[in-house]
C-alpha positions as MATLAB code, in Angstrom:
seq = 'XXXXXXXXXXXXXXXXXXXXXXXXXXXXXXXXXXXXXXXXXXXXXXXXXXXXXXXXXXXXXXXXXXXXXXXXXXXXXXXXXXXXXXXXXXXXXXXXXXXXXXXXXXXXXXXXXXXXXXXXXXXXXXXXXXXXXXXXXXXXXXXXXXXXXXXXXXXXXXXXXXXXXXXXXXXXXXXXXXXXXXXXXXXXXXXXXXXXXXXXXXXXXXXXXXXXXXXXXXXXXXXXXXXXXXXXXXXXX';
ca = [
     -59.346   11.846  -13.434;
     -60.639    8.626  -14.921;
     -62.994    6.900  -12.487;
     -64.459    4.166  -14.687;
     -64.334    2.703  -18.173;
     -66.388    0.258  -20.185;
     -64.793   -1.586  -23.107;
     -67.226   -2.836  -25.748;
     -67.080   -4.080  -29.345;
     -68.486   -1.792  -32.017;
     -69.986   -3.853  -34.866;
     -73.301   -2.503  -36.172;
     -74.493   -6.113  -35.780;
     -74.700   -5.343  -32.064;
     -77.904   -3.472  -32.950;
     -80.645   -6.144  -33.171;
     -82.429   -4.430  -36.056;
     -79.217   -4.580  -38.096;
     -78.479   -8.186  -37.153;
     -82.091   -9.189  -37.979;
     -82.399  -12.977  -37.872;
     -78.915  -13.371  -36.416;
     -79.675  -11.027  -33.504;
     -80.007  -13.746  -30.790;
     -76.409  -14.841  -31.409;
     -75.143  -11.583  -29.929;
     -77.564  -11.369  -27.005;
     -74.817  -12.322  -24.490;
     -72.551   -9.601  -25.884;
     -75.342   -7.013  -25.667;
     -76.115   -7.978  -22.083;
     -72.437   -7.710  -21.133;
     -72.187   -4.282  -22.775;
     -75.182   -3.027  -20.819;
     -73.634   -4.362  -17.601;
     -70.433   -2.470  -18.432;
     -72.379    0.748  -19.059;
     -74.003    0.177  -15.678;
     -70.546    0.367  -14.096;
     -70.094    3.780  -15.720;
     -73.394    4.995  -14.305;
     -72.494    3.730  -10.840;
     -69.252    5.742  -10.916;
     -71.257    9.003  -11.079;
     -68.951   10.782  -13.523;
     -69.010   14.477  -14.299;
     -68.313   13.704  -17.964;
     -68.736   10.617  -20.153;
     -66.754   10.344  -23.379;
     -67.499    7.681  -25.981;
     -64.279    6.719  -27.787;
     -64.063    4.645  -30.940;
     -62.163    4.221  -34.204;
     -62.843    6.681  -36.990;
     -60.335    6.973  -39.790;
     -59.715    9.903  -42.096;
     -62.097   12.835  -41.929;
     -64.224   11.014  -39.331;
     -61.469   11.288  -36.698;
     -62.019   14.047  -34.161;
     -64.355   15.243  -31.413;
     -68.154   15.077  -31.508;
     -70.433   17.089  -29.208;
     -73.666   16.054  -27.554;
     -76.346   16.064  -30.196;
     -74.206   14.439  -32.873;
     -76.344   11.938  -34.728;
     -75.744    8.510  -36.128;
     -77.710    6.308  -38.476;
     -77.967    2.656  -39.423;
     -79.842    3.402  -42.632;
     -76.761    2.433  -44.601;
     -77.332   -1.101  -43.314;
     -80.923   -1.099  -44.559;
     -82.442   -0.214  -41.167;
     -84.484    2.968  -40.599;
     -82.891    3.630  -37.219;
     -81.210    6.841  -36.047;
     -79.461    7.628  -32.760;
     -78.356   10.794  -30.999;
     -75.352   11.229  -28.734;
     -76.457   12.410  -25.317;
     -78.822   15.326  -24.820;
     -78.692   17.550  -27.911;
     -78.444   21.305  -27.883;
     -81.298   22.402  -30.179;
     -79.291   25.447  -31.205;
     -76.390   23.357  -32.502;
     -76.928   20.945  -35.411;
     -75.075   17.748  -34.596;
     -72.536   16.249  -37.026;
     -72.760   12.672  -38.290;
     -71.147   10.032  -36.053;
     -68.928    7.315  -37.543;
     -70.349    3.823  -37.142;
     -68.308    2.938  -34.044;
     -69.618    5.952  -32.143;
     -73.150    5.423  -33.453;
     -73.062    1.961  -31.848;
     -71.858    3.594  -28.618;
     -74.703    6.121  -28.766;
     -77.127    3.252  -29.353;
     -75.801    1.459  -26.263;
     -76.329    4.555  -24.145;
     -79.878    4.940  -25.461;
     -80.521    1.256  -24.768;
     -79.183    1.716  -21.221;
     -81.327    4.872  -20.848;
     -78.333    6.950  -19.866;
     -79.419    9.984  -17.833;
     -76.183   10.712  -16.018;
     -73.315   13.016  -16.910;
     -73.059   15.030  -20.124;
     -71.850   12.930  -23.052;
     -69.276   13.724  -25.729;
     -67.421   11.499  -28.192;
     -64.017   11.157  -29.794;
     -63.133    9.175  -32.914;
     -59.497    8.078  -32.910;
     -57.557    7.580  -36.122;
     -56.819    3.873  -36.353;
     -53.279    4.581  -37.570;
     -52.412    6.949  -34.706;
     -49.246    5.798  -32.907;
     -49.458    4.486  -29.369;
     -47.842    7.571  -27.840;
     -50.321    9.907  -29.485;
     -53.231    7.750  -28.342;
     -51.940    7.717  -24.769;
     -51.505   11.484  -24.822;
     -55.081   11.966  -26.003;
     -56.208    9.722  -23.165;
     -54.365   11.796  -20.586;
     -56.008   14.924  -21.963;
     -59.455   13.355  -21.702;
     -58.853   12.231  -18.124;
     -57.955   15.809  -17.183;
     -61.191   17.243  -18.585;
     -63.130   16.884  -15.310;
     -62.748   15.684  -11.735;
     -64.614   12.468  -12.553;
     -64.348   11.206  -16.133;
     -65.759    7.935  -17.492;
     -64.997    6.399  -20.885;
     -67.082    4.121  -23.070;
     -64.396    2.593  -25.281;
     -65.650    0.991  -28.492;
     -63.415   -1.292  -30.532;
     -63.162   -4.767  -32.042;
     -60.314   -7.225  -31.880;
     -58.869   -9.021  -34.882;
     -61.083   -9.663  -37.900;
     -59.082  -12.711  -38.986;
     -60.150  -15.583  -36.746;
     -61.733  -17.810  -39.439;
     -61.729  -18.226  -43.201;
     -65.139  -16.516  -43.292;
     -63.953  -13.528  -41.238;
     -63.767  -10.112  -42.931;
     -59.968  -10.406  -43.079;
     -59.856  -14.155  -43.793;
     -57.884  -16.479  -41.502;
     -54.613  -15.347  -40.000;
     -52.947  -17.802  -37.625;
     -51.701  -14.919  -35.458;
     -55.184  -13.612  -34.698;
     -56.229  -15.942  -31.890;
     -53.083  -15.295  -29.830;
     -53.369  -11.542  -30.455;
     -56.965  -11.506  -29.206;
     -56.078  -13.623  -26.193;
     -53.362  -11.167  -25.119;
     -55.607   -8.149  -25.619;
     -58.523   -9.758  -23.792;
     -56.303  -10.640  -20.839;
     -54.971   -7.061  -20.724;
     -58.432   -5.495  -20.918;
     -59.848   -7.845  -18.312;
     -57.010   -7.100  -15.901;
     -56.686   -3.363  -16.666;
     -53.053   -4.102  -17.519;
     -51.800   -0.773  -18.852;
     -48.313   -1.977  -19.741;
     -49.727   -4.826  -21.815;
     -52.059   -2.457  -23.671;
     -49.205   -0.047  -24.347;
     -47.255   -2.944  -25.804;
     -49.901   -3.974  -28.359;
     -48.074   -4.018  -31.685;
     -49.479   -1.364  -34.009;
     -48.398   -3.082  -37.218;
     -49.752   -6.469  -36.172;
     -53.039   -4.880  -35.058;
     -53.333   -3.199  -38.456;
     -52.561   -6.431  -40.295;
     -55.241   -8.230  -38.284;
     -57.769   -5.403  -38.809;
     -58.116   -4.881  -35.044;
     -60.031   -1.602  -34.972;
     -59.863   -1.344  -31.189;
     -56.091   -0.908  -30.926;
     -56.003    2.912  -30.903;
     -59.006    3.333  -28.536;
     -57.529    0.746  -26.154;
     -54.207    2.568  -26.029;
     -56.052    5.842  -25.458;
     -57.763    4.159  -22.504;
     -54.380    3.113  -21.159;
     -53.174    6.711  -21.229;
     -56.355    7.942  -19.534;
     -56.078    5.342  -16.775;
     -52.461    6.129  -15.893;
     -52.296    6.802  -12.152;
     -56.013    6.152  -11.591;
     -55.512    2.781   -9.895;
     -58.484    1.113  -11.592;
     -59.074   -2.613  -11.578;
     -60.580   -4.565  -14.470;
     -63.214   -7.252  -14.844;
     -63.793   -9.349  -17.959;
     -67.501   -9.645  -18.794;
     -67.481  -11.295  -22.225;
     -65.095  -12.724  -24.812;
     -65.896  -14.492  -28.063;
     -65.243  -14.341  -31.796;
     -68.586  -14.569  -33.607;
     -68.269  -14.175  -37.363;
     -64.494  -14.530  -36.970;
     -64.060  -11.167  -35.208;
     -62.718  -10.827  -31.662;
     -65.194   -9.156  -29.287;
     -64.268   -8.280  -25.708;
     -66.347   -6.586  -23.019;
     -64.677   -5.390  -19.825;
     -65.414   -2.955  -17.028;
     -62.831   -0.888  -15.147;
     -63.551    0.803  -11.844;
];
């Protein structure tokens, strides 16, 4: 059963070395993410699963020991998911899960075993919810670290340019995540989310499926749109 969840954005810019001179701008987001991970630790889960978007061949499960790298962003920084098994070479994490692994390292996670799941961003809501229910049934006490950004269309300088629908979309999603409103998350429009380049849509709907029947409440820790991209941090417990 799901006992806790942390919702965090997944831009590589969350890593200070990647952000470089712009790093202080995201300090409040980083602090909120670490607070959310603290809620996961306090829930004392038997299993922690990091969930994030990963299209194409990157979609799928990743074991402890999977590695990620920010070298593609010009930074000689590597991360490892959880405690690796030296007998099993870990596969390469997609960027969203690498940011999640970095957060856990930053928080000095020493709790439950850690695994990860990259969700195809085009997966329909029902499939996402079903995957969430399967994750929640994996152990008596399951926690999720859910990585995903909101729209990337909040300003003319945003990655997806300006779309007038983006601000209202992010507001609805942020309200749903902050309130742990499962019905509202289920109702997030897949086509609109795709149009607005909202990478978090599939992970959020997976979270909704995992939380069904768990009776969790939500708390909003951070909301902003730096660089024209919607970032939300919330904790469920």
